[in-house]
Each structure stands twice: as C-alpha cells, then as structure tokens.
CSV table of C-alpha atoms in Angstrom, one decimal:
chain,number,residue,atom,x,y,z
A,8,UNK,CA,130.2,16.0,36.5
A,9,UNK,CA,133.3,17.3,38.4
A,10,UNK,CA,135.6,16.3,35.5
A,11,UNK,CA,133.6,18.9,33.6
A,12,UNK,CA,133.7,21.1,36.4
A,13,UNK,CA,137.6,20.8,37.2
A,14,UNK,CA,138.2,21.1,33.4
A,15,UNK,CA,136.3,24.4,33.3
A,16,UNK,CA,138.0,25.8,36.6
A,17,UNK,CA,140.6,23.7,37.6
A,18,UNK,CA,143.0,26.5,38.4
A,19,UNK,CA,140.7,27.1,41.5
A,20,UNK,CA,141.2,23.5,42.6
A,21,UNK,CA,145.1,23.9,42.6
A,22,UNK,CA,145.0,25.7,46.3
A,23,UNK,CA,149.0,25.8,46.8
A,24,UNK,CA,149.6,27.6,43.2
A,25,UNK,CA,146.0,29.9,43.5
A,26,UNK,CA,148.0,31.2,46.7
A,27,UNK,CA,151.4,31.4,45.4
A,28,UNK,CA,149.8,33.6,42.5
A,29,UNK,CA,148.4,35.6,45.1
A,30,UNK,CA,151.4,36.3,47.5
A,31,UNK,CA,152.8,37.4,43.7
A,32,UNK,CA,150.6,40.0,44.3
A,33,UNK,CA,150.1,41.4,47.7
A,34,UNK,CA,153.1,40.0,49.1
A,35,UNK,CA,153.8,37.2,51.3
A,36,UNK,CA,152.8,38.8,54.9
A,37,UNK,CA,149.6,39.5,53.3
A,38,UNK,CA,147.8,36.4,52.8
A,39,UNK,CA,145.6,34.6,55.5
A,40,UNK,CA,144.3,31.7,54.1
A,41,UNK,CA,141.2,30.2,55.6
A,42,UNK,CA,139.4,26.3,56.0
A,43,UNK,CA,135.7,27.0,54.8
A,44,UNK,CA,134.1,24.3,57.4
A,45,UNK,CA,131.4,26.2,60.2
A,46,UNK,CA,134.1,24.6,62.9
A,47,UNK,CA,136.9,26.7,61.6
A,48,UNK,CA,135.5,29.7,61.5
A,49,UNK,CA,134.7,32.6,64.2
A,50,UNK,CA,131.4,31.8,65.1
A,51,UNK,CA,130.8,29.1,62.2
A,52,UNK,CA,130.5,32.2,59.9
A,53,UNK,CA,132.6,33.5,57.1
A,54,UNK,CA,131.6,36.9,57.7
A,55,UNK,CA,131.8,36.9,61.5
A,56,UNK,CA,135.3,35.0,61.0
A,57,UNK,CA,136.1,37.9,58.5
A,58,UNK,CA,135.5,40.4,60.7
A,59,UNK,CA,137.2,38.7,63.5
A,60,UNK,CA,140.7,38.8,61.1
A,61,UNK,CA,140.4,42.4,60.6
A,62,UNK,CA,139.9,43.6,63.9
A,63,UNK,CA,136.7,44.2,63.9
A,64,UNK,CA,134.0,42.8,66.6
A,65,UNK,CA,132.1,39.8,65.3
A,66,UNK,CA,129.1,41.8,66.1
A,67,UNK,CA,129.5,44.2,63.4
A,68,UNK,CA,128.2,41.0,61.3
A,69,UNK,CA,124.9,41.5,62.8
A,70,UNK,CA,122.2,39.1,62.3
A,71,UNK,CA,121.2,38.6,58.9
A,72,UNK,CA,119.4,35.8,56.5
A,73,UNK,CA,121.5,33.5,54.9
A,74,UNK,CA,122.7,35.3,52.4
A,75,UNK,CA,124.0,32.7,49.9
A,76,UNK,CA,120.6,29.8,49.6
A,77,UNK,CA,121.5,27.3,47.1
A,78,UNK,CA,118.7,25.2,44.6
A,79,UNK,CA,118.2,22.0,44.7
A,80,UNK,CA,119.7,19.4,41.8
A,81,UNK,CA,116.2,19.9,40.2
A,82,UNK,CA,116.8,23.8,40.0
A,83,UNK,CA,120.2,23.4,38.6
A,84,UNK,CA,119.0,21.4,35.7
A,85,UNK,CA,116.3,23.6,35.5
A,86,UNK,CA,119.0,26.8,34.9
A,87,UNK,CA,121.3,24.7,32.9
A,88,UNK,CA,118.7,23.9,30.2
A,89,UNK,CA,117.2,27.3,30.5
A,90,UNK,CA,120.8,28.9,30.0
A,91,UNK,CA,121.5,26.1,27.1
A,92,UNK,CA,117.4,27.5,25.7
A,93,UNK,CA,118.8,31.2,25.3
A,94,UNK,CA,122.2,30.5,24.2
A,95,UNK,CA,120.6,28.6,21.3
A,96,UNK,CA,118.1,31.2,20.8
A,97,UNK,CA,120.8,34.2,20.7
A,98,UNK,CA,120.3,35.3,23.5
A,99,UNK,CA,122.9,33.7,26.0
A,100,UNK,CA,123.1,34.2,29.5
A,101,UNK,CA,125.3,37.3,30.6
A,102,UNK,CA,126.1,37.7,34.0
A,103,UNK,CA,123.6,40.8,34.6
A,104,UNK,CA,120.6,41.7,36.1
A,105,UNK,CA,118.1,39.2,34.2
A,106,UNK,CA,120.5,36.0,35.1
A,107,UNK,CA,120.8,36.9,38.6
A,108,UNK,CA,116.8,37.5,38.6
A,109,UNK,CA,116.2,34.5,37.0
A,110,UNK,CA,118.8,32.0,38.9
A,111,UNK,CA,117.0,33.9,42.4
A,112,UNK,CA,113.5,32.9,41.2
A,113,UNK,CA,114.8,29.4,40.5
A,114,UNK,CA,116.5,29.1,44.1
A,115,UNK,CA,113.0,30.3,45.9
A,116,UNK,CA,110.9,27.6,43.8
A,117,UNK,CA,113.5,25.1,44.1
A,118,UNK,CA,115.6,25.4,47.7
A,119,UNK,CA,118.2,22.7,48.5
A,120,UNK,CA,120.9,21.2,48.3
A,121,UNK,CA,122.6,20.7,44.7
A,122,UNK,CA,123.9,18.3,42.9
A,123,UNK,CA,126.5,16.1,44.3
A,124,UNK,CA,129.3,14.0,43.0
A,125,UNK,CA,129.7,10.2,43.4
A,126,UNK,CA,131.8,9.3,46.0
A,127,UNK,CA,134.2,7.7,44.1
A,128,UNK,CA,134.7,10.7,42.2
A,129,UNK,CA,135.1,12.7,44.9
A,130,UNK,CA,137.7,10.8,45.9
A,131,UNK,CA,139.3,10.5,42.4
A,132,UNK,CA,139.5,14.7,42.1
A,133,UNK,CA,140.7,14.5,46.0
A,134,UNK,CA,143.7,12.4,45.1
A,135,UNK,CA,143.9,14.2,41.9
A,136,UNK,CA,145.2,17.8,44.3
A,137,UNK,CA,146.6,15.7,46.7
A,138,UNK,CA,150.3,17.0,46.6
A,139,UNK,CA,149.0,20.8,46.1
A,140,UNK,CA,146.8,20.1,49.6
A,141,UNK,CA,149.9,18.9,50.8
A,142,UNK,CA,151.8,21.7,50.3
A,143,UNK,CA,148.9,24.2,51.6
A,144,UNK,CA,148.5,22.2,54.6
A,145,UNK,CA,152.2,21.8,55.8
A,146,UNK,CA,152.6,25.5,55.1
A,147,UNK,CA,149.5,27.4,56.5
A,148,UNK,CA,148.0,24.5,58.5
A,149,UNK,CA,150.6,22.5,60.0
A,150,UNK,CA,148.4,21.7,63.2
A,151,UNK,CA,145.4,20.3,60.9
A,152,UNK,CA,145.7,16.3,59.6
A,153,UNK,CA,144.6,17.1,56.3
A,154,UNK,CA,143.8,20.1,54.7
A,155,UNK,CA,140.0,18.2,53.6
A,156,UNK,CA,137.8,16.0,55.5
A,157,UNK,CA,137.9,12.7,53.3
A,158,UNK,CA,135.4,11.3,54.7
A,159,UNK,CA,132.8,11.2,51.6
A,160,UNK,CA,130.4,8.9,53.0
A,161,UNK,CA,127.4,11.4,52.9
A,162,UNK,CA,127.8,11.7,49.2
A,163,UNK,CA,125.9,9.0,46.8
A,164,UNK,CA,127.2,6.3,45.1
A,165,UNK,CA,126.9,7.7,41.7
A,166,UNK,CA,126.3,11.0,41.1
A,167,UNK,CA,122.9,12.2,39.8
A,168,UNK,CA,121.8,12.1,36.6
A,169,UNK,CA,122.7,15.8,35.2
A,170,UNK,CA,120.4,15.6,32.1
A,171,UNK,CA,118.8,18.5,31.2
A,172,UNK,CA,114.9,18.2,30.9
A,173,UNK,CA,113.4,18.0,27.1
A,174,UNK,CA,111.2,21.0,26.6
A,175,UNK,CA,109.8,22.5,23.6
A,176,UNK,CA,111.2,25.7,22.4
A,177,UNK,CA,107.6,26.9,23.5
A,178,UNK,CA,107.9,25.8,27.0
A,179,UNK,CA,111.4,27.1,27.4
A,180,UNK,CA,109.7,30.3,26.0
A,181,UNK,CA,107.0,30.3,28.8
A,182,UNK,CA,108.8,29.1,31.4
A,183,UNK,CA,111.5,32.1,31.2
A,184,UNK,CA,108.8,35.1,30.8
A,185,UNK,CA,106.8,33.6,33.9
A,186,UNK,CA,110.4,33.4,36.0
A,187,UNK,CA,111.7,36.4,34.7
A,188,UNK,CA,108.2,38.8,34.8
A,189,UNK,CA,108.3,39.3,31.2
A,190,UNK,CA,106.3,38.3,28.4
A,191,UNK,CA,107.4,34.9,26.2
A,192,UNK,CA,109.3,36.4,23.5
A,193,UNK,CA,110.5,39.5,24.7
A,194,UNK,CA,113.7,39.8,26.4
A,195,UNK,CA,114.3,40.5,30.3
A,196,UNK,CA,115.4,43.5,31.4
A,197,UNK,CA,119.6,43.7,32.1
C-alpha cells in the first residue's frame, strides 16, 4: 500500500525539503530540478533531456532499448514473497548480483505495469505533500498549475490485492534455482 510505501521512504515524497537538503550541499545555483512527465522533457526522455541541460546534443543519447522495463503486479508479488522466502531462510536479499539477476528474470516473464494505488489513496498521499508541492512549484515552476497532474482517473478504485502467493518452502526452493540458474538449495552467485 502507499502508506507502507511513504512510511518506508517518505523523505523522498517531501520534494521542497529533499531539495533544500540538496542546495545544503551543492549550493543553490546548482540545482535544476525537473517534472518527470514524457511532455516535460527534451524529447519525452530523461536522458535526452539530461543531455540537453548539460550542453550536450540530444543525439549523444543515441537510440537505445528502454532501459528501465517494469513487471507486472503479478511479478511484484512474485519478488516480494520470493524476497520474504530467503529472508526467512537466512539468506535475505542484498542488493548484489543474484537480486538484480533474479528481479531481471522476473520482469522478462512477467512485463507490465505494476501495482497501483486506489484512487482515493492517491489522492489522500497527494493532499498529504500538498504544501511541500506548493512550495516546489511556486519556486522552480511558477509557470506550471500544479506541480502533479491530479487527475487519478486511470487508477482503480481500490488498489490490488498485494498478498503474497502461499507456496511451500519447496516451491519457493524450486522456483528461485530455476530463476536464478542454480540448483534448489544452493545459493546464487553475488
């Protein structure tokens, strides 16, 4: 659920004090916030639109896959109870070379879009940052309406069920050695 999610990182939520903390840092004159929507960027691409800041010819960018695919709600359970399977086991997750190879084989088998809130949360977590998106938007986007689109009628009306699924120990076992190349009971490789 996002209350989970803004409990977890709700210092990233807080735009106006993530930026302050930053101009603490590099100064003021140094900070070029950006709106992540394709319509705001150089070519509707974050790279191109990075490349564009710093001088450099949107070409540089080249053409290149999409380079960040996302998995599906089904996927994301699928990790989630995985990653819950090998904490439990000892073994938890790190952020190394068998996660990443295991949350990429995930993402081929199950390609998508991921979960979503309900739009009523949405809105509640919206209203919730409503004075820090304020402040960002009078100061580095005076010209813009809002800072966010508010518009949430594409999301459901409840969010979707986040359960993980039930699998035996066994299954958990399989499934990660047949995602991760390995055999079911040894570890991946870091």
């Amino acid at each position: 659920s996002l209350e989970f999610l803004e409990h977890e990182l709700s210092g990233l939520y807080d735009y106006a004090n993530l930026l302050r903390s930053w101009q603490s840092v590099f100064g003021e004159g140094s900070i070029i916030p950006r709106i992540f929507e394709p319509d705001a960027l150089l070519n509707g691409d974050s790279v191109a639109d990075f490349l564009g800041l710093c001088g450099a010819g949107p070409g540089l960018a080249g053409k290149r896959a999409m380079a960040n695919p996302s998995m599906n709600a089904e996927g994301q359970k699928l990790l989630l109870a995985l990653g819950k399977y090998m904490t439990e086991a000892g073994r938890p997750p790190a952020n190394g070379a068998a996660w990443r190879h295991l949350a990429a084989a995930i993402t081929r088998r199950y390609p998508g879009r991921g979960w979503q809130p309900g739009r009523a949360e949405a809105e509640a977590m919206l209203a919730r940052y409503a004075v820090s998106n304020e402040a960002v938007r009078r100061t580095w986007f005076p010209n813009r309406a809002a800072l966010f689109n508010a518009d949430f009628s594409q999301l459901p009306d409840t969010a979707i069920d986040f359960a993980a699924p039930a699998l035996s120990e066994a299954s958990y076992a399989a499934l990660l050695a047949r995602l991760t190349g390995t055999s079911a009971g040894s570890e991946p490789d870091e």
